[in-house]
Amino acid sequence: MPLKEYSLPEEVWIHAFTFLSTRDKHSVRATCRYFREVLDKNVYLWKDFSVVLNDFSRYNRGFWRTLARRNVRTLVLREGKKKYLRPLPDALPSVTGVAVDYWSEPQPLDTLARFSKLTSLSFYNSQCPLDLCPLLQLLSLQVTRLSVCNVKLRSPTVQFISTVSKMRNLTQLLHHHDGTERIPLRAFHDLLSGLPRLQHLSWEMVAHRSLPDNFFSPPSVQQQLEGPRPLPLSSLELLNYDTLVTREALAPLAGLRRLSVLHLYSVPGPQCHLCTWLLALPRLTHLSVHGGHRLGAWADCLPRSVVGLTLCVDLTLDDLVALGARLPQLQHLHLEPWGATGYVALVPELFPQLRTLKIRHHNVPESDFLGLALLDKLHHLEVLDWYCGHRRPAEGHTHIRPAGGHASTSPRLSNLIAQLRHLTNNRVHITPKRQQDPLLCQCLS
């Protein structure tokens, strides 16, 4: 289209492009030279852009120049070789986060230390043992977020934990392993003592059957004089947790604000240990539970301070009614119950203060879905099964088209969304499921 046919100023197009997803920006960019130039020269339009690199042989100079212009901050390196890493720090100097997925070479990855702005680092699903200790030693004061999930290590686990313990600026640590090697308590204590800024910890618990009373209490002179010291943790995630614990063991976590308990491969025993946690955490504001015991087994133990709740558990409608009586002030709810139906109809009455809600629409009657308009404080509704026919492409990634077709919204859902927007006078922002941060591997698949 000739430039003279564009009747709108460039500033108007730029403003319109800010509302587009990364996938839609790529589609618009391919329509004509003018839109390509507008999108390429305005860096902030790509502020959330990340790229997956997995076939280095097909990337040409134009590809690297385009990425550099967009100031790419997040890289996912998949199934590559070390020789392909050498030019990356010079080609993409703005990178602050790197995730290494399904890496197939055992050589050290010390080249990653040349990213001068690198603060987030993730490794998961390695196909061969990785020697991470030399790299982590080089980045010991630079990296603030570290994730290691489903990775075989060349060094002993104790040595790896010792190396991580020296990364004193870490604020976020995720370490998930297969549970075959239990980490000694002393090494875990060294980790807690060596990371004074640690705010979020995600830890594999499958090897633990019971926690000693000093599990979260690294020994120190001050502890001997004054008792257990509170940990700086504000968020804790426990993977495959079914462990006996006492309230005394949880005393250092009294200030915890967020707790996630995920049962991915473990089947919980007859006793619900989650109750002990909930009774020991009076300041808890957000709780996420995937699997484990039915909601009715622990709902009465919930602190009334909780305002955010994620439930991917077995529950009955009676359990949900009891939850509403316990937490009528709930503001954020992610609800994916197992087997229960009719629960959406109860949400407006039980949780009138909701501001955000995440649900699935499949098998939900139209009247129940539209009844969400009664939530007069709701401003964001996330539909978890928005797309049908194909898996949704990863937001912000360069390979965004699923093989064999396109993700689509069902006509029924499109109609429901239009009606709900009309009923709420467009007050509620309705979106599909958000994509997970590639640097925070949650190992949920």
CSV table of C-alpha atoms in Angstrom, one decimal:
chain,number,residue,atom,x,y,z
A,1,MET,CA,0.0,0.0,0.0
A,2,PRO,CA,1.5,3.4,-1.0
A,3,LEU,CA,2.4,5.6,1.9
A,4,LYS,CA,0.1,8.4,0.7
A,5,GLU,CA,-2.9,6.1,1.4
A,6,TYR,CA,-2.2,6.0,5.1
A,7,SER,CA,-4.5,8.6,6.5
A,8,LEU,CA,-3.5,8.1,10.2
A,9,PRO,CA,-0.4,9.6,11.8
A,10,GLU,CA,2.3,7.2,12.8
A,11,GLU,CA,1.7,8.0,16.5
A,12,VAL,CA,-1.9,6.6,16.2
A,13,TRP,CA,-0.7,3.4,14.6
A,14,ILE,CA,1.9,3.0,17.4
A,15,HIS,CA,-0.8,3.4,20.0
A,16,ALA,CA,-2.9,0.8,18.3
A,17,PHE,CA,-0.1,-1.6,18.1
A,18,THR,CA,0.4,-1.5,21.9
A,19,PHE,CA,-2.9,-3.4,22.3
A,20,LEU,CA,-1.7,-6.3,20.1
A,21,SER,CA,-0.2,-9.5,21.3
A,22,THR,CA,3.3,-10.5,20.0
A,23,ARG,CA,1.7,-13.0,17.6
A,24,ASP,CA,-0.5,-10.2,16.1
A,25,LYS,CA,2.4,-7.8,15.8
A,26,HIS,CA,4.2,-10.4,13.7
A,27,SER,CA,1.2,-10.8,11.5
A,28,VAL,CA,0.8,-7.0,11.1
A,29,ARG,CA,4.6,-6.7,10.4
A,30,ALA,CA,4.3,-9.1,7.5
A,31,THR,CA,1.6,-7.1,5.7
A,32,CYS,CA,3.7,-4.2,4.3
A,33,ARG,CA,7.0,-2.4,4.5
A,34,TYR,CA,5.5,0.6,6.3
A,35,PHE,CA,4.1,-1.4,9.3
A,36,ARG,CA,7.4,-3.4,9.4
A,37,GLU,CA,9.4,-0.1,9.8
A,38,VAL,CA,7.0,1.3,12.4
A,39,LEU,CA,7.1,-1.9,14.5
A,40,ASP,CA,10.9,-2.4,14.1
A,41,LYS,CA,12.0,1.1,15.1
A,42,ASN,CA,9.8,1.5,18.2
A,43,VAL,CA,11.6,-0.7,20.7
A,44,TYR,CA,9.0,-0.4,23.6
A,45,LEU,CA,6.4,-2.2,21.4
A,46,TRP,CA,8.5,-5.4,22.0
A,47,LYS,CA,9.2,-4.9,25.7
A,48,ASP,CA,7.8,-8.3,26.7
A,49,PHE,CA,9.3,-10.1,23.7
A,50,SER,CA,11.2,-13.3,24.3
A,51,VAL,CA,12.7,-15.7,21.7
A,52,VAL,CA,13.3,-19.4,21.5
A,53,LEU,CA,16.5,-20.4,19.7
A,54,ASN,CA,16.6,-24.1,18.6
A,55,ASP,CA,17.8,-24.2,15.0
A,56,PHE,CA,20.8,-22.0,14.8
A,57,SER,CA,21.7,-23.0,11.3
A,58,ARG,CA,18.8,-21.1,9.8
A,59,TYR,CA,19.3,-17.8,11.5
A,60,ASN,CA,20.9,-15.1,9.2
A,61,ARG,CA,22.3,-11.7,9.9
A,62,GLY,CA,19.0,-10.0,9.3
A,63,PHE,CA,17.5,-12.2,12.1
A,64,TRP,CA,20.1,-11.2,14.6
A,65,ARG,CA,19.8,-7.5,13.6
A,66,THR,CA,16.1,-7.6,14.2
A,67,LEU,CA,16.5,-9.2,17.6
A,68,ALA,CA,19.1,-6.6,18.6
A,69,ARG,CA,16.8,-3.7,17.5
A,70,ARG,CA,14.1,-5.1,19.8
A,71,ASN,CA,16.4,-5.2,22.8
A,72,VAL,CA,15.5,-8.8,23.5
A,73,ARG,CA,15.7,-9.4,27.2
A,74,THR,CA,14.8,-13.1,27.5
A,75,LEU,CA,16.3,-16.1,25.6
A,76,VAL,CA,15.3,-19.7,25.6
A,77,LEU,CA,18.1,-21.9,24.3
A,78,ARG,CA,16.9,-25.3,23.2
A,79,GLU,CA,18.8,-28.4,21.9
A,80,GLY,CA,21.8,-26.3,20.8
A,81,LYS,CA,25.5,-26.7,21.0
A,82,LYS,CA,28.1,-24.7,22.8
A,83,LYS,CA,29.7,-23.3,19.6
A,84,TYR,CA,26.4,-21.5,18.8
A,85,LEU,CA,26.6,-19.7,22.2
A,86,ARG,CA,29.8,-17.8,21.5
A,87,PRO,CA,28.4,-14.9,19.4
A,88,LEU,CA,25.2,-14.4,21.4
A,89,PRO,CA,26.5,-12.1,24.1
A,90,ASP,CA,27.8,-9.7,21.5
A,91,ALA,CA,24.8,-10.0,19.2
A,92,LEU,CA,22.2,-9.5,22.0
A,93,PRO,CA,23.8,-7.3,24.7
A,94,SER,CA,20.5,-6.4,26.3
A,95,VAL,CA,19.7,-10.0,27.5
A,96,THR,CA,18.9,-10.2,31.2
A,97,GLY,CA,17.5,-13.7,31.3
A,98,VAL,CA,18.5,-17.1,29.8
A,99,ALA,CA,16.7,-20.4,30.0
A,100,VAL,CA,18.5,-23.5,28.8
A,101,ASP,CA,16.1,-26.4,27.9
A,102,TYR,CA,16.9,-29.9,26.6
A,103,TRP,CA,20.6,-29.1,26.3
A,104,SER,CA,22.5,-32.0,24.6
A,105,GLU,CA,26.2,-31.2,25.2
A,106,PRO,CA,28.1,-31.8,28.4
A,107,GLN,CA,30.6,-29.0,28.0
A,108,PRO,CA,30.6,-26.2,30.5
A,109,LEU,CA,28.2,-23.3,29.7
A,110,ASP,CA,30.6,-20.6,30.9
A,111,THR,CA,30.0,-18.6,27.7
A,112,LEU,CA,26.7,-17.4,29.3
A,113,ALA,CA,28.8,-15.5,31.9
A,114,ARG,CA,29.6,-13.0,29.1
A,115,PHE,CA,26.1,-11.6,29.2
A,116,SER,CA,26.9,-8.5,31.2
A,117,LYS,CA,23.3,-7.8,32.2
A,118,LEU,CA,22.3,-11.4,33.0
A,119,THR,CA,20.3,-11.7,36.3
A,120,SER,CA,18.0,-14.6,35.6
A,121,LEU,CA,19.2,-18.1,34.8
A,122,SER,CA,17.2,-21.4,34.3
A,123,PHE,CA,18.2,-24.9,33.4
A,124,TYR,CA,15.7,-27.7,32.8
A,125,ASN,CA,15.2,-31.1,31.1
A,126,SER,CA,18.8,-31.7,30.3
A,127,GLN,CA,19.6,-34.7,28.1
A,128,CYS,CA,23.1,-35.1,29.6
A,129,PRO,CA,24.8,-34.2,32.9
A,130,LEU,CA,25.6,-30.5,33.1
A,131,ASP,CA,28.5,-29.0,34.9
A,132,LEU,CA,26.9,-25.8,36.3
A,133,CYS,CA,29.2,-25.0,39.2
A,134,PRO,CA,31.9,-23.2,37.1
A,135,LEU,CA,29.3,-21.0,35.5
A,136,LEU,CA,27.5,-20.2,38.8
A,137,GLN,CA,30.8,-19.3,40.4
A,138,LEU,CA,31.4,-16.7,37.7
A,139,LEU,CA,27.9,-15.3,38.2
A,140,SER,CA,27.8,-15.6,41.9
A,141,LEU,CA,27.2,-11.9,42.6
A,142,GLN,CA,25.3,-11.1,39.4
A,143,VAL,CA,22.3,-13.6,39.2
A,144,THR,CA,19.3,-12.9,41.3
A,145,ARG,CA,17.0,-15.6,40.0
A,146,LEU,CA,18.0,-19.3,39.5
A,147,SER,CA,15.9,-22.2,38.4
A,148,VAL,CA,17.2,-25.8,38.1
A,149,CYS,CA,14.6,-28.4,37.3
A,150,ASN,CA,14.9,-32.0,36.1
A,151,VAL,CA,18.6,-31.5,35.4
A,152,LYS,CA,21.3,-34.1,35.8
A,153,LEU,CA,24.4,-32.6,37.4
A,154,ARG,CA,28.0,-33.7,36.8
A,155,SER,CA,29.0,-32.6,40.3
A,156,PRO,CA,27.6,-34.1,43.5
A,157,THR,CA,24.4,-32.4,44.7
A,158,VAL,CA,26.1,-31.3,47.9
A,159,GLN,CA,28.8,-29.5,45.9
A,160,PHE,CA,26.1,-27.8,43.7
A,161,ILE,CA,24.2,-26.7,46.8
A,162,SER,CA,27.4,-25.3,48.3
A,163,THR,CA,28.1,-23.3,45.1
A,164,VAL,CA,24.5,-21.9,45.1
A,165,SER,CA,24.9,-21.0,48.8
A,166,LYS,CA,27.6,-18.4,47.8
A,167,MET,CA,25.3,-16.6,45.4
A,168,ARG,CA,24.5,-14.0,48.0
A,169,ASN,CA,22.3,-11.8,45.9
A,170,LEU,CA,19.8,-14.5,45.0
A,171,THR,CA,16.2,-13.5,45.7
A,172,GLN,CA,14.5,-16.4,43.9
A,173,LEU,CA,15.6,-20.1,43.9
A,174,LEU,CA,13.9,-23.1,42.3
A,175,HIS,CA,15.5,-26.5,42.7
A,176,HIS,CA,13.6,-29.6,41.6
A,177,HIS,CA,15.2,-33.0,41.3
A,178,ASP,CA,14.1,-36.6,41.0
A,179,GLY,CA,14.4,-37.3,44.7
A,180,THR,CA,16.9,-40.1,44.4
A,181,GLU,CA,19.5,-38.1,46.3
A,182,ARG,CA,18.5,-36.6,49.6
A,183,ILE,CA,20.1,-33.3,50.4
A,184,PRO,CA,21.7,-33.4,53.9
A,185,LEU,CA,20.2,-31.0,56.4
A,186,ARG,CA,23.5,-29.3,57.0
A,187,ALA,CA,23.8,-28.4,53.3
A,188,PHE,CA,20.2,-27.1,53.3
A,189,HIS,CA,21.1,-25.0,56.4
A,190,ASP,CA,24.2,-23.6,54.7
A,191,LEU,CA,21.9,-22.6,51.8
A,192,LEU,CA,19.5,-20.7,54.0
A,193,SER,CA,22.3,-19.0,55.9
A,194,GLY,CA,24.2,-18.1,52.7
A,195,LEU,CA,21.3,-16.4,50.9
A,196,PRO,CA,20.3,-13.4,53.1
A,197,ARG,CA,18.2,-11.8,50.3
A,198,LEU,CA,16.2,-14.9,49.3
A,199,GLN,CA,12.5,-14.1,49.0
A,200,HIS,CA,11.1,-17.1,47.1
A,201,LEU,CA,12.1,-20.7,47.4
A,202,SER,CA,10.7,-23.7,45.4
A,203,TRP,CA,11.9,-27.0,46.8
A,204,GLU,CA,11.4,-30.7,45.9
A,205,MET,CA,10.1,-32.6,49.0
A,206,VAL,CA,9.6,-36.1,47.7
A,207,ALA,CA,12.6,-37.5,49.6
A,208,HIS,CA,11.4,-36.1,53.0
A,209,ARG,CA,9.1,-38.2,55.2
A,210,SER,CA,9.3,-35.9,58.3
A,211,LEU,CA,10.9,-32.6,59.0
A,212,PRO,CA,12.9,-32.1,62.2
A,213,ASP,CA,12.1,-29.2,64.3
A,214,ASN,CA,15.2,-27.3,63.2
A,215,PHE,CA,14.7,-27.9,59.5
A,216,PHE,CA,14.1,-24.2,58.8
A,217,SER,CA,16.5,-23.0,61.6
A,218,PRO,CA,20.1,-22.8,60.5
A,219,PRO,CA,22.3,-23.1,63.7
A,220,SER,CA,23.9,-19.8,64.9
A,221,VAL,CA,25.0,-18.2,68.1
A,222,GLN,CA,22.0,-15.8,68.0
A,223,GLN,CA,19.6,-18.8,67.7
A,224,GLN,CA,21.2,-20.4,70.8
A,225,LEU,CA,20.6,-17.2,72.7
A,226,GLU,CA,17.3,-16.0,71.4
A,227,GLY,CA,15.6,-19.0,69.8
A,228,PRO,CA,14.8,-19.6,66.1
A,229,ARG,CA,15.4,-16.6,63.8
A,230,PRO,CA,12.7,-15.7,61.3
A,231,LEU,CA,13.7,-16.4,57.7
A,232,PRO,CA,13.5,-13.6,55.1
A,233,LEU,CA,11.3,-15.8,52.9
A,234,SER,CA,8.0,-14.3,51.8
A,235,SER,CA,7.1,-17.1,49.3
A,236,LEU,CA,7.6,-20.8,49.5
A,237,GLU,CA,6.7,-23.6,47.0
A,238,LEU,CA,6.8,-27.2,48.0
A,239,LEU,CA,6.8,-29.9,45.2
A,240,ASN,CA,5.4,-33.4,45.9
A,241,TYR,CA,4.9,-32.6,49.6
A,242,ASP,CA,3.4,-35.1,52.0
A,243,THR,CA,5.7,-34.7,55.0
A,244,LEU,CA,5.0,-34.8,58.7
A,245,VAL,CA,5.9,-31.5,60.3
A,246,THR,CA,5.3,-29.7,63.7
A,247,ARG,CA,4.3,-26.1,64.3
A,248,GLU,CA,7.7,-25.7,66.1
A,249,ALA,CA,9.5,-26.5,62.9
A,250,LEU,CA,7.5,-23.8,61.0
A,251,ALA,CA,8.1,-21.1,63.6
A,252,PRO,CA,10.9,-19.4,61.4
A,253,LEU,CA,8.3,-19.1,58.6
A,254,ALA,CA,5.7,-17.2,60.6
A,255,GLY,CA,6.1,-14.2,58.3
A,256,LEU,CA,5.4,-16.2,55.1
A,257,ARG,CA,2.9,-14.5,52.8
A,258,ARG,CA,2.6,-17.0,49.9
A,259,LEU,CA,2.6,-20.8,50.0
A,260,SER,CA,2.2,-23.2,47.1
A,261,VAL,CA,1.8,-27.0,47.6
A,262,LEU,CA,2.0,-29.2,44.5
A,263,HIS,CA,1.3,-32.9,44.4
A,264,LEU,CA,2.5,-33.9,41.0
A,265,TYR,CA,3.7,-37.4,41.3
A,266,SER,CA,3.0,-38.2,45.0
A,267,VAL,CA,-0.2,-39.6,46.5
A,268,PRO,CA,-1.0,-38.1,49.9
A,269,GLY,CA,-1.3,-40.3,52.9
A,270,PRO,CA,-4.2,-40.5,55.3
A,271,GLN,CA,-3.2,-37.5,57.4
A,272,CYS,CA,-3.5,-34.0,56.0
A,273,HIS,CA,-0.2,-32.2,56.9
A,274,LEU,CA,-1.3,-29.0,55.2
A,275,CYS,CA,-3.5,-28.2,58.2
A,276,THR,CA,-0.3,-27.9,60.3
A,277,TRP,CA,1.1,-25.4,57.9
A,278,LEU,CA,-2.0,-23.2,57.7
A,279,LEU,CA,-2.3,-23.1,61.5
A,280,ALA,CA,1.3,-21.9,61.8
A,281,LEU,CA,1.2,-19.2,59.1
A,282,PRO,CA,-1.0,-16.4,60.5
A,283,ARG,CA,0.1,-13.8,58.0
A,284,LEU,CA,-0.5,-15.9,54.9
A,285,THR,CA,-2.2,-13.9,52.1
A,286,HIS,CA,-2.0,-16.2,49.1
A,287,LEU,CA,-2.3,-20.0,48.9
A,288,SER,CA,-2.0,-22.3,45.9
A,289,VAL,CA,-2.8,-26.1,46.2
A,290,HIS,CA,-2.6,-28.6,43.3
A,291,GLY,CA,-3.7,-32.1,44.2
A,292,GLY,CA,-3.5,-33.7,47.6
A,293,HIS,CA,-6.4,-33.9,50.0
A,294,ARG,CA,-9.9,-32.7,49.3
A,295,LEU,CA,-10.7,-29.1,50.1
A,296,GLY,CA,-12.9,-30.1,53.0
A,297,ALA,CA,-10.0,-31.7,54.9
A,298,TRP,CA,-8.2,-28.4,55.4
A,299,ALA,CA,-10.6,-25.5,54.6
A,300,ASP,CA,-11.4,-24.8,58.3
A,301,CYS,CA,-7.7,-24.3,58.9
A,302,LEU,CA,-7.3,-21.4,56.4
A,303,PRO,CA,-6.0,-18.1,58.0
A,304,ARG,CA,-8.6,-15.4,57.5
A,305,SER,CA,-5.8,-13.2,56.2
A,306,VAL,CA,-5.9,-15.1,52.8
A,307,VAL,CA,-7.1,-12.9,50.0
A,308,GLY,CA,-5.7,-15.0,47.0
A,309,LEU,CA,-6.5,-18.7,46.5
A,310,THR,CA,-5.6,-21.2,43.7
A,311,LEU,CA,-7.5,-24.5,44.0
A,312,CYS,CA,-6.8,-27.4,41.6
A,313,VAL,CA,-8.1,-30.0,44.0
A,314,ASP,CA,-11.0,-32.4,44.6
A,315,LEU,CA,-14.0,-30.6,46.2
A,316,THR,CA,-17.7,-30.7,46.6
A,317,LEU,CA,-20.2,-27.9,46.5
A,318,ASP,CA,-20.5,-28.1,50.3
A,319,ASP,CA,-16.7,-27.7,50.5
A,320,LEU,CA,-17.0,-24.5,48.4
A,321,VAL,CA,-19.8,-23.2,50.6
A,322,ALA,CA,-17.7,-23.8,53.7
A,323,LEU,CA,-14.8,-22.0,52.0
A,324,GLY,CA,-17.1,-19.0,51.3
A,325,ALA,CA,-18.1,-18.8,54.9
A,326,ARG,CA,-14.4,-18.9,55.9
A,327,LEU,CA,-13.1,-16.4,53.4
A,328,PRO,CA,-15.9,-14.1,52.4
A,329,GLN,CA,-13.3,-11.3,51.8
A,330,LEU,CA,-11.4,-13.3,49.1
A,331,GLN,CA,-10.2,-11.0,46.3
A,332,HIS,CA,-8.4,-13.4,43.9
A,333,LEU,CA,-9.6,-16.9,43.0
A,334,HIS,CA,-8.3,-19.5,40.5
A,335,LEU,CA,-10.7,-22.4,40.5
A,336,GLU,CA,-10.1,-25.7,38.7
A,337,PRO,CA,-11.9,-28.3,40.8
A,338,TRP,CA,-11.7,-32.0,40.0
A,339,GLY,CA,-15.1,-33.6,39.1
A,340,ALA,CA,-17.3,-30.8,40.6
A,341,THR,CA,-20.0,-29.2,38.5
A,342,GLY,CA,-22.3,-26.2,39.2
A,343,TYR,CA,-19.6,-24.4,41.2
A,344,VAL,CA,-19.5,-21.2,38.9
A,345,ALA,CA,-23.1,-20.4,39.9
A,346,LEU,CA,-22.1,-20.2,43.6
A,347,VAL,CA,-19.1,-17.9,43.1
A,348,PRO,CA,-20.9,-14.5,43.1
A,349,GLU,CA,-22.8,-15.2,46.3
A,350,LEU,CA,-19.9,-16.9,48.2
A,351,PHE,CA,-17.1,-14.5,47.1
A,352,PRO,CA,-18.7,-11.0,46.5
A,353,GLN,CA,-15.4,-9.2,46.9
A,354,LEU,CA,-13.6,-10.9,44.0
A,355,ARG,CA,-11.4,-8.7,41.8
A,356,THR,CA,-9.8,-11.4,39.7
A,357,LEU,CA,-11.2,-14.8,38.7
A,358,LYS,CA,-9.7,-17.7,36.7
A,359,ILE,CA,-12.1,-20.5,35.6
A,360,ARG,CA,-12.8,-22.9,32.7
A,361,HIS,CA,-16.0,-22.3,30.7
A,362,HIS,CA,-16.4,-25.9,29.3
A,363,ASN,CA,-19.6,-27.5,30.6
A,364,VAL,CA,-20.5,-24.3,32.5
A,365,PRO,CA,-24.2,-23.4,31.7
A,366,GLU,CA,-24.7,-20.0,30.0
A,367,SER,CA,-26.7,-18.6,32.8
A,368,ASP,CA,-23.9,-19.5,35.3
A,369,PHE,CA,-21.2,-17.8,33.2
A,370,LEU,CA,-23.2,-14.7,32.7
A,371,GLY,CA,-24.1,-14.6,36.4
A,372,LEU,CA,-20.5,-13.5,37.0
A,373,ALA,CA,-21.7,-10.0,36.1
A,374,LEU,CA,-23.1,-9.9,39.6
A,375,LEU,CA,-19.5,-9.6,40.9
A,376,ASP,CA,-19.5,-5.8,40.9
A,377,LYS,CA,-15.9,-5.5,42.0
A,378,LEU,CA,-14.6,-8.0,39.4
A,379,HIS,CA,-12.2,-6.3,36.9
A,380,HIS,CA,-10.3,-9.3,35.3
A,381,LEU,CA,-11.7,-12.7,34.2
A,382,GLU,CA,-9.2,-15.2,32.9
A,383,VAL,CA,-10.7,-18.1,30.8
A,384,LEU,CA,-8.3,-21.0,31.2
A,385,ASP,CA,-9.7,-23.0,28.2
A,386,TRP,CA,-10.1,-20.1,25.8
A,387,TYR,CA,-8.5,-21.8,22.8
A,388,CYS,CA,-9.8,-24.9,21.2
A,389,GLY,CA,-8.7,-27.2,18.4
A,390,HIS,CA,-5.0,-26.5,18.9
A,391,ARG,CA,-2.7,-25.7,21.7
A,392,ARG,CA,-2.1,-22.0,22.1
A,393,PRO,CA,1.3,-20.8,20.8
A,394,ALA,CA,3.7,-19.4,23.3
A,395,GLU,CA,3.3,-15.7,23.8
A,396,GLY,CA,6.3,-13.7,22.7
A,397,HIS,CA,8.2,-16.6,21.0
A,398,THR,CA,9.4,-16.5,17.5
A,399,HIS,CA,7.9,-19.9,16.5
A,400,ILE,CA,4.4,-18.8,17.1
A,401,ARG,CA,2.3,-20.9,14.7
A,402,PRO,CA,1.2,-24.3,15.8
A,403,ALA,CA,1.8,-27.1,13.3
A,404,GLY,CA,-1.3,-27.9,11.3
A,405,GLY,CA,-3.5,-24.9,12.1
A,406,HIS,CA,-4.2,-21.9,14.3
A,407,ALA,CA,-5.5,-21.5,17.8
A,408,SER,CA,-9.1,-20.3,17.8
A,409,THR,CA,-11.9,-19.3,20.1
A,410,SER,CA,-15.2,-21.3,20.0
A,411,PRO,CA,-18.3,-19.5,18.8
A,412,ARG,CA,-20.0,-20.3,22.1
A,413,LEU,CA,-17.3,-18.7,24.1
A,414,SER,CA,-17.1,-15.7,21.8
A,415,ASN,CA,-20.8,-15.2,22.3
A,416,LEU,CA,-20.6,-15.6,26.1
A,417,ILE,CA,-17.8,-13.0,26.3
A,418,ALA,CA,-19.7,-10.5,24.2
A,419,GLN,CA,-22.7,-10.9,26.4
A,420,LEU,CA,-20.7,-10.6,29.7
A,421,ARG,CA,-19.0,-7.5,28.4
A,422,HIS,CA,-22.3,-6.0,27.6
A,423,LEU,CA,-23.8,-6.8,31.0
A,424,THR,CA,-20.8,-5.3,32.8
A,425,ASN,CA,-20.5,-2.3,30.5
A,426,ASN,CA,-17.0,-3.5,29.5
A,427,ARG,CA,-15.9,-3.2,33.2
A,428,VAL,CA,-14.4,-6.7,33.2
A,429,HIS,CA,-11.2,-7.4,31.2
A,430,ILE,CA,-11.6,-10.9,29.8
A,431,THR,CA,-8.5,-12.7,28.6
A,432,PRO,CA,-7.1,-16.2,27.8
A,433,LYS,CA,-4.8,-18.0,30.1
A,434,ARG,CA,-1.5,-16.2,30.7
A,435,GLN,CA,1.7,-17.8,29.6
A,436,GLN,CA,4.2,-18.9,32.2
A,437,ASP,CA,7.5,-17.1,32.5
A,438,PRO,CA,10.0,-19.3,30.6
A,439,LEU,CA,12.6,-18.5,33.3
A,440,LEU,CA,10.4,-19.9,36.1
A,441,CYS,CA,10.1,-23.5,35.2
A,442,GLN,CA,7.3,-24.8,37.4
A,443,CYS,CA,7.6,-28.4,36.2
A,444,LEU,CA,3.8,-28.7,35.9
A,445,SER,CA,3.7,-30.7,32.7
